[in-house]
mmCIF file of C-alpha atoms in Angstrom:
data_model
loop_
_atom_site.group_PDB
_atom_site.id
_atom_site.type_symbol
_atom_site.label_atom_id
_atom_site.label_comp_id
_atom_site.label_asym_id
_atom_site.label_seq_id
_atom_site.Cartn_x
_atom_site.Cartn_y
_atom_site.Cartn_z
ATOM 1 C CA UNK A 1123 -286.136 158.837 142.779
ATOM 2 C CA UNK A 1124 -285.893 155.687 144.909
ATOM 3 C CA UNK A 1125 -282.561 153.901 144.538
ATOM 4 C CA UNK A 1126 -282.528 150.643 142.596
ATOM 5 C CA UNK A 1127 -281.851 147.586 144.740
ATOM 6 C CA UNK A 1128 -278.316 146.233 144.443
ATOM 7 C CA UNK A 1129 -278.038 144.034 147.538
ATOM 8 C CA UNK A 1130 -280.354 141.935 149.706
ATOM 9 C CA UNK A 1131 -279.105 141.601 153.308
ATOM 10 C CA UNK A 1132 -280.553 138.661 155.239
ATOM 11 C CA UNK A 1133 -280.692 138.290 158.969
ATOM 12 C CA UNK A 1134 -279.935 134.688 159.963
ATOM 13 C CA UNK A 1135 -281.963 133.423 162.938
ATOM 14 C CA UNK A 1136 -285.666 133.367 162.126
ATOM 15 C CA UNK A 1137 -285.098 134.472 158.528
ATOM 16 C CA UNK A 1138 -282.789 131.833 157.044
ATOM 17 C CA UNK A 1139 -282.983 129.174 159.746
ATOM 18 C CA UNK A 1140 -286.000 128.452 161.937
ATOM 19 C CA UNK A 1141 -284.008 128.844 165.135
ATOM 20 C CA UNK A 1142 -285.875 131.550 167.047
ATOM 21 C CA UNK A 1143 -288.452 129.094 168.374
ATOM 22 C CA UNK A 1144 -285.623 126.913 169.666
ATOM 23 C CA UNK A 1145 -283.854 129.905 171.227
ATOM 24 C CA UNK A 1146 -287.031 131.198 172.887
ATOM 25 C CA UNK A 1147 -287.822 127.787 174.334
ATOM 26 C CA UNK A 1148 -284.316 127.469 175.793
ATOM 27 C CA UNK A 1149 -284.390 131.015 177.207
ATOM 28 C CA UNK A 1150 -287.746 130.405 178.910
ATOM 29 C CA UNK A 1151 -286.404 127.188 180.492
ATOM 30 C CA UNK A 1152 -283.225 128.893 181.697
ATOM 31 C CA UNK A 1153 -285.171 131.799 183.159
ATOM 32 C CA UNK A 1154 -287.361 129.424 185.131
ATOM 33 C CA UNK A 1155 -284.333 127.528 186.409
ATOM 34 C CA UNK A 1156 -282.048 130.476 187.194
ATOM 35 C CA UNK A 1157 -284.498 132.898 188.767
ATOM 36 C CA UNK A 1158 -285.923 135.114 186.034
ATOM 37 C CA UNK A 1159 -289.248 133.584 184.899
ATOM 38 C CA UNK A 1160 -290.059 134.804 181.385
ATOM 39 C CA UNK A 1161 -292.885 134.075 178.992
ATOM 40 C CA UNK A 1162 -292.161 133.442 175.321
ATOM 41 C CA UNK A 1163 -293.578 136.891 174.498
ATOM 42 C CA UNK A 1164 -291.200 138.500 176.999
ATOM 43 C CA UNK A 1165 -288.249 136.629 175.508
ATOM 44 C CA UNK A 1166 -289.232 137.861 172.041
ATOM 45 C CA UNK A 1167 -289.488 141.426 173.334
ATOM 46 C CA UNK A 1168 -286.234 141.410 175.302
ATOM 47 C CA UNK A 1169 -283.898 139.003 173.509
ATOM 48 C CA UNK A 1170 -284.906 138.160 169.942
ATOM 49 C CA UNK A 1171 -282.789 140.035 167.395
ATOM 50 C CA UNK A 1172 -280.209 141.145 169.935
ATOM 51 C CA UNK A 1173 -276.594 140.060 170.238
ATOM 52 C CA UNK A 1174 -275.315 137.469 172.684
ATOM 53 C CA UNK A 1175 -273.479 140.240 174.563
ATOM 54 C CA UNK A 1176 -276.619 142.377 174.847
ATOM 55 C CA UNK A 1177 -278.634 139.464 176.233
ATOM 56 C CA UNK A 1178 -275.914 138.591 178.723
ATOM 57 C CA UNK A 1179 -275.847 142.219 179.888
ATOM 58 C CA UNK A 1180 -279.591 142.152 180.565
ATOM 59 C CA UNK A 1181 -279.250 138.956 182.596
ATOM 60 C CA UNK A 1182 -276.318 140.402 184.542
ATOM 61 C CA UNK A 1183 -278.309 143.503 185.487
ATOM 62 C CA UNK A 1184 -281.150 141.315 186.713
ATOM 63 C CA UNK A 1185 -279.314 138.390 188.311
ATOM 64 C CA UNK A 1186 -275.625 139.316 188.587
ATOM 65 C CA UNK A 1187 -272.498 138.514 186.602
ATOM 66 C CA UNK A 1188 -272.040 134.967 187.899
ATOM 67 C CA UNK A 1189 -275.569 133.927 186.954
ATOM 68 C CA UNK A 1190 -275.226 135.695 183.610
ATOM 69 C CA UNK A 1191 -272.097 133.650 182.890
ATOM 70 C CA UNK A 1192 -273.912 130.428 183.824
ATOM 71 C CA UNK A 1193 -276.949 131.413 181.738
ATOM 72 C CA UNK A 1194 -274.762 132.200 178.739
ATOM 73 C CA UNK A 1195 -272.800 128.948 178.928
ATOM 74 C CA UNK A 1196 -275.920 126.851 179.420
ATOM 75 C CA UNK A 1197 -277.730 128.582 176.564
ATOM 76 C CA UNK A 1198 -274.896 127.929 174.115
ATOM 77 C CA UNK A 1199 -274.831 124.215 174.982
ATOM 78 C CA UNK A 1200 -278.590 123.635 175.078
ATOM 79 C CA UNK A 1201 -279.202 125.669 171.925
ATOM 80 C CA UNK A 1202 -276.475 123.785 170.062
ATOM 81 C CA UNK A 1203 -277.929 120.420 171.085
ATOM 82 C CA UNK A 1204 -281.425 121.442 169.987
ATOM 83 C CA UNK A 1205 -280.118 122.792 166.665
ATOM 84 C CA UNK A 1206 -278.434 119.460 165.945
ATOM 85 C CA UNK A 1207 -281.645 117.621 166.735
ATOM 86 C CA UNK A 1208 -284.307 119.686 164.992
ATOM 87 C CA UNK A 1209 -283.161 122.775 163.070
ATOM 88 C CA UNK A 1210 -284.490 123.352 159.539
ATOM 89 C CA UNK A 1211 -284.479 126.250 157.069
ATOM 90 C CA UNK A 1212 -287.348 128.717 157.403
ATOM 91 C CA UNK A 1213 -290.322 127.402 155.454
ATOM 92 C CA UNK A 1214 -290.103 128.546 151.834
ATOM 93 C CA UNK A 1215 -286.597 129.983 152.214
ATOM 94 C CA UNK A 1216 -284.760 127.680 149.772
ATOM 95 C CA UNK A 1217 -287.338 128.421 147.073
ATOM 96 C CA UNK A 1218 -287.012 132.163 147.727
ATOM 97 C CA UNK A 1219 -283.227 132.040 147.417
ATOM 98 C CA UNK A 1220 -283.474 130.060 144.177
ATOM 99 C CA UNK A 1221 -285.751 132.729 142.688
ATOM 100 C CA UNK A 1222 -283.632 135.732 143.701
ATOM 101 C CA UNK A 1223 -281.223 137.127 141.108
ATOM 102 C CA UNK A 1224 -279.763 140.014 143.142
ATOM 103 C CA UNK A 1225 -276.537 139.747 145.178
ATOM 104 C CA UNK A 1226 -277.110 138.633 148.775
ATOM 105 C CA UNK A 1227 -275.285 138.510 152.092
ATOM 106 C CA UNK A 1228 -275.977 137.719 155.760
ATOM 107 C CA UNK A 1229 -275.752 140.182 158.675
ATOM 108 C CA UNK A 1230 -276.664 138.625 162.013
ATOM 109 C CA UNK A 1231 -276.504 139.321 165.727
ATOM 110 C CA UNK A 1232 -275.113 135.801 166.107
ATOM 111 C CA UNK A 1233 -271.424 134.929 166.153
ATOM 112 C CA UNK A 1234 -269.613 133.426 163.158
ATOM 113 C CA UNK A 1235 -269.277 130.174 165.075
ATOM 114 C CA UNK A 1236 -273.020 130.024 165.662
ATOM 115 C CA UNK A 1237 -273.800 130.788 162.018
ATOM 116 C CA UNK A 1238 -271.343 128.179 160.766
ATOM 117 C CA UNK A 1239 -273.244 125.707 162.925
ATOM 118 C CA UNK A 1240 -276.812 126.714 162.053
ATOM 119 C CA UNK A 1241 -276.268 127.500 158.367
ATOM 120 C CA UNK A 1242 -274.067 124.450 157.980
ATOM 121 C CA UNK A 1243 -276.605 122.218 159.668
ATOM 122 C CA UNK A 1244 -279.316 123.321 157.226
ATOM 123 C CA UNK A 1245 -277.172 123.199 154.076
ATOM 124 C CA UNK A 1246 -277.241 126.987 153.625
ATOM 125 C CA UNK A 1247 -273.684 127.925 154.553
ATOM 126 C CA UNK A 1248 -272.210 127.492 151.076
ATOM 127 C CA UNK A 1249 -274.862 129.772 149.589
ATOM 128 C CA UNK A 1250 -273.422 132.685 151.591
ATOM 129 C CA UNK A 1251 -269.794 131.695 152.292
ATOM 130 C CA UNK A 1252 -267.554 134.767 152.181
ATOM 131 C CA UNK A 1253 -270.545 137.098 152.527
ATOM 132 C CA UNK A 1254 -271.446 136.558 156.186
ATOM 133 C CA UNK A 1255 -271.170 139.382 158.744
ATOM 134 C CA UNK A 1256 -271.599 139.217 162.513
ATOM 135 C CA UNK A 1257 -272.403 141.755 165.210
ATOM 136 C CA UNK A 1258 -269.116 140.674 166.829
ATOM 137 C CA UNK A 1259 -267.384 142.728 164.099
ATOM 138 C CA UNK A 1260 -268.925 146.069 165.144
ATOM 139 C CA UNK A 1261 -269.099 148.088 168.344
ATOM 140 C CA UNK A 1262 -272.900 148.261 168.562
ATOM 141 C CA UNK A 1263 -275.447 145.573 167.734
ATOM 142 C CA UNK A 1264 -279.011 146.010 166.501
ATOM 143 C CA UNK A 1265 -281.026 148.255 166.760
ATOM 144 C CA UNK A 1266 -277.959 150.398 165.989
ATOM 145 C CA UNK A 1267 -277.227 150.543 162.236
ATOM 146 C CA UNK A 1268 -273.562 149.535 162.560
ATOM 147 C CA UNK A 1269 -273.843 145.935 161.370
ATOM 148 C CA UNK A 1270 -275.871 146.680 158.251
ATOM 149 C CA UNK A 1271 -273.610 149.576 157.323
ATOM 150 C CA UNK A 1272 -270.597 147.305 157.871
ATOM 151 C CA UNK A 1273 -272.082 144.679 155.544
ATOM 152 C CA UNK A 1274 -272.935 147.225 152.845
ATOM 153 C CA UNK A 1275 -269.446 148.724 153.007
ATOM 154 C CA UNK A 1276 -267.753 145.350 152.617
ATOM 155 C CA UNK A 1277 -270.081 144.431 149.758
ATOM 156 C CA UNK A 1278 -269.338 147.754 148.051
ATOM 157 C CA UNK A 1279 -272.973 148.895 147.920
ATOM 158 C CA UNK A 1280 -274.474 152.219 148.981
ATOM 159 C CA UNK A 1281 -276.825 151.755 151.975
ATOM 160 C CA UNK A 1282 -279.671 153.366 150.044
ATOM 161 C CA UNK A 1283 -279.369 150.582 147.449
ATOM 162 C CA UNK A 1284 -279.712 147.815 150.073
ATOM 163 C CA UNK A 1285 -282.805 146.062 151.372
ATOM 164 C CA UNK A 1286 -282.840 144.065 154.598
ATOM 165 C CA UNK A 1287 -284.884 140.950 155.386
ATOM 166 C CA UNK A 1288 -285.550 140.817 159.135
ATOM 167 C CA UNK A 1289 -287.876 139.114 161.596
ATOM 168 C CA UNK A 1290 -287.280 141.197 164.736
ATOM 169 C CA UNK A 1291 -288.110 144.684 165.917
ATOM 170 C CA UNK A 1292 -284.440 145.557 166.646
ATOM 171 C CA UNK A 1293 -283.623 144.350 163.133
ATOM 172 C CA UNK A 1294 -286.097 146.535 161.249
ATOM 173 C CA UNK A 1295 -285.152 149.483 163.477
ATOM 174 C CA UNK A 1296 -281.499 148.923 162.589
ATOM 175 C CA UNK A 1297 -282.361 148.884 158.892
ATOM 176 C CA UNK A 1298 -284.205 152.194 159.177
ATOM 177 C CA UNK A 1299 -281.314 153.718 161.119
ATOM 178 C CA UNK A 1300 -278.969 152.590 158.329
ATOM 179 C CA UNK A 1301 -281.123 154.264 155.685
ATOM 180 C CA UNK A 1302 -282.140 150.936 154.180
ATOM 181 C CA UNK A 1303 -285.548 149.653 153.170
ATOM 182 C CA UNK A 1304 -286.644 146.423 154.816
ATOM 183 C CA UNK A 1305 -288.928 143.436 154.530
ATOM 184 C CA UNK A 1306 -290.275 142.298 157.895
ATOM 185 C CA UNK A 1307 -290.938 138.556 157.985
ATOM 186 C CA UNK A 1308 -293.889 137.961 160.289
ATOM 187 C CA UNK A 1309 -294.056 134.196 159.837
ATOM 188 C CA UNK A 1310 -292.074 133.585 163.022
ATOM 189 C CA UNK A 1311 -292.399 134.698 166.633
ATOM 190 C CA UNK A 1312 -292.550 138.489 166.281
ATOM 191 C CA UNK A 1313 -296.069 139.856 165.694
ATOM 192 C CA UNK A 1314 -296.539 141.745 162.433
ATOM 193 C CA UNK A 1315 -297.434 145.010 164.180
ATOM 194 C CA UNK A 1316 -294.015 145.085 165.878
ATOM 195 C CA UNK A 1317 -292.319 145.029 162.482
ATOM 196 C CA UNK A 1318 -294.395 147.739 160.842
ATOM 197 C CA UNK A 1319 -292.968 151.196 160.213
ATOM 198 C CA UNK A 1320 -291.512 153.555 157.601
ATOM 199 C CA UNK A 1321 -289.803 151.852 154.682
ATOM 200 C CA UNK A 1322 -290.829 148.373 155.843
ATOM 201 C CA UNK A 1323 -292.968 145.865 153.962
ATOM 202 C CA UNK A 1324 -294.365 143.189 156.278
ATOM 203 C CA UNK A 1325 -294.998 139.725 154.808
ATOM 204 C CA UNK A 1326 -295.865 136.261 156.144
ATOM 205 C CA UNK A 1327 -294.666 133.700 153.567
ATOM 206 C CA UNK A 1328 -290.995 133.565 152.577
ATOM 207 C CA UNK A 1329 -292.006 132.340 149.115
ATOM 208 C CA UNK A 1330 -293.483 135.801 148.486
ATOM 209 C CA UNK A 1331 -290.162 137.592 149.036
ATOM 210 C CA UNK A 1332 -288.774 137.489 145.449
ATOM 211 C CA UNK A 1333 -291.973 138.999 144.034
ATOM 212 C CA UNK A 1334 -292.035 141.683 146.736
ATOM 213 C CA UNK A 1335 -288.435 142.622 146.004
ATOM 214 C CA UNK A 1336 -289.144 142.675 142.265
ATOM 215 C CA UNK A 1337 -292.135 144.951 142.877
ATOM 216 C CA UNK A 1338 -290.005 147.289 144.994
ATOM 217 C CA UNK A 1339 -287.305 147.225 142.308
ATOM 218 C CA UNK A 1340 -289.842 148.114 139.635
ATOM 219 C CA UNK A 1341 -290.903 151.177 141.627
ATOM 220 C CA UNK A 1342 -287.307 152.413 141.591
ATOM 221 C CA UNK A 1343 -287.073 152.438 137.805
ATOM 222 C CA UNK A 1344 -287.837 155.733 136.059
ATOM 223 C CA UNK A 1345 -290.976 155.502 133.945
ATOM 224 C CA UNK A 1346 -290.803 157.167 130.571
ATOM 225 C CA UNK A 1347 -293.798 159.348 129.754
ATOM 226 C CA UNK A 1348 -296.058 158.113 126.989
ATOM 227 C CA UNK A 1349 -296.326 160.770 124.285
ATOM 228 C CA UNK A 1350 -299.365 161.025 122.091
ATOM 229 C CA UNK A 1351 -298.676 160.482 118.426
#
């Protein structure tokens, strides 16, 4: 029997806050300036869903440690400025959260400082305060399962009873590796086909999430046989 859902784990960037478009735009600009021209699609493939440390490592391999340090510092500043100017919650996200009745938490590749900024800027921080987990707390970021397992452990829920809401390929891969079912949000930058896979329901409108979770929950309940009278 499929385990009943006891916890919904949300990624942050691209799932709660509409920040991935900002991040991709800044990464493309930095690549052009610092010597690694990248298209938006290449940024999505290489960077989206991965930790700050993992991105910096890729830049260092390509351009050297000094340029990686410059890239990292510039990204943090430019991203922060753009967040202050234009960040908003993902379309339909507040309504989805209002309709959910299950416990929730956040597990993100971003740092706690970054999430305090982005979630605070969009009025979402208080909804998750005390239930926010960062890849900086584990040894391996997504697509390794460490972060999601860390979140489940701290929330006191078996991984098989968790579902993950993700918008990146490393994120849904991490959920599968953790033994968790996932919902792949394809309303952002990552194409739907890159989110598809075992145990993953792909959807395009965040307002649909509560009904999809309820449907998945209903499948986990044992159905009593109907006996003829």
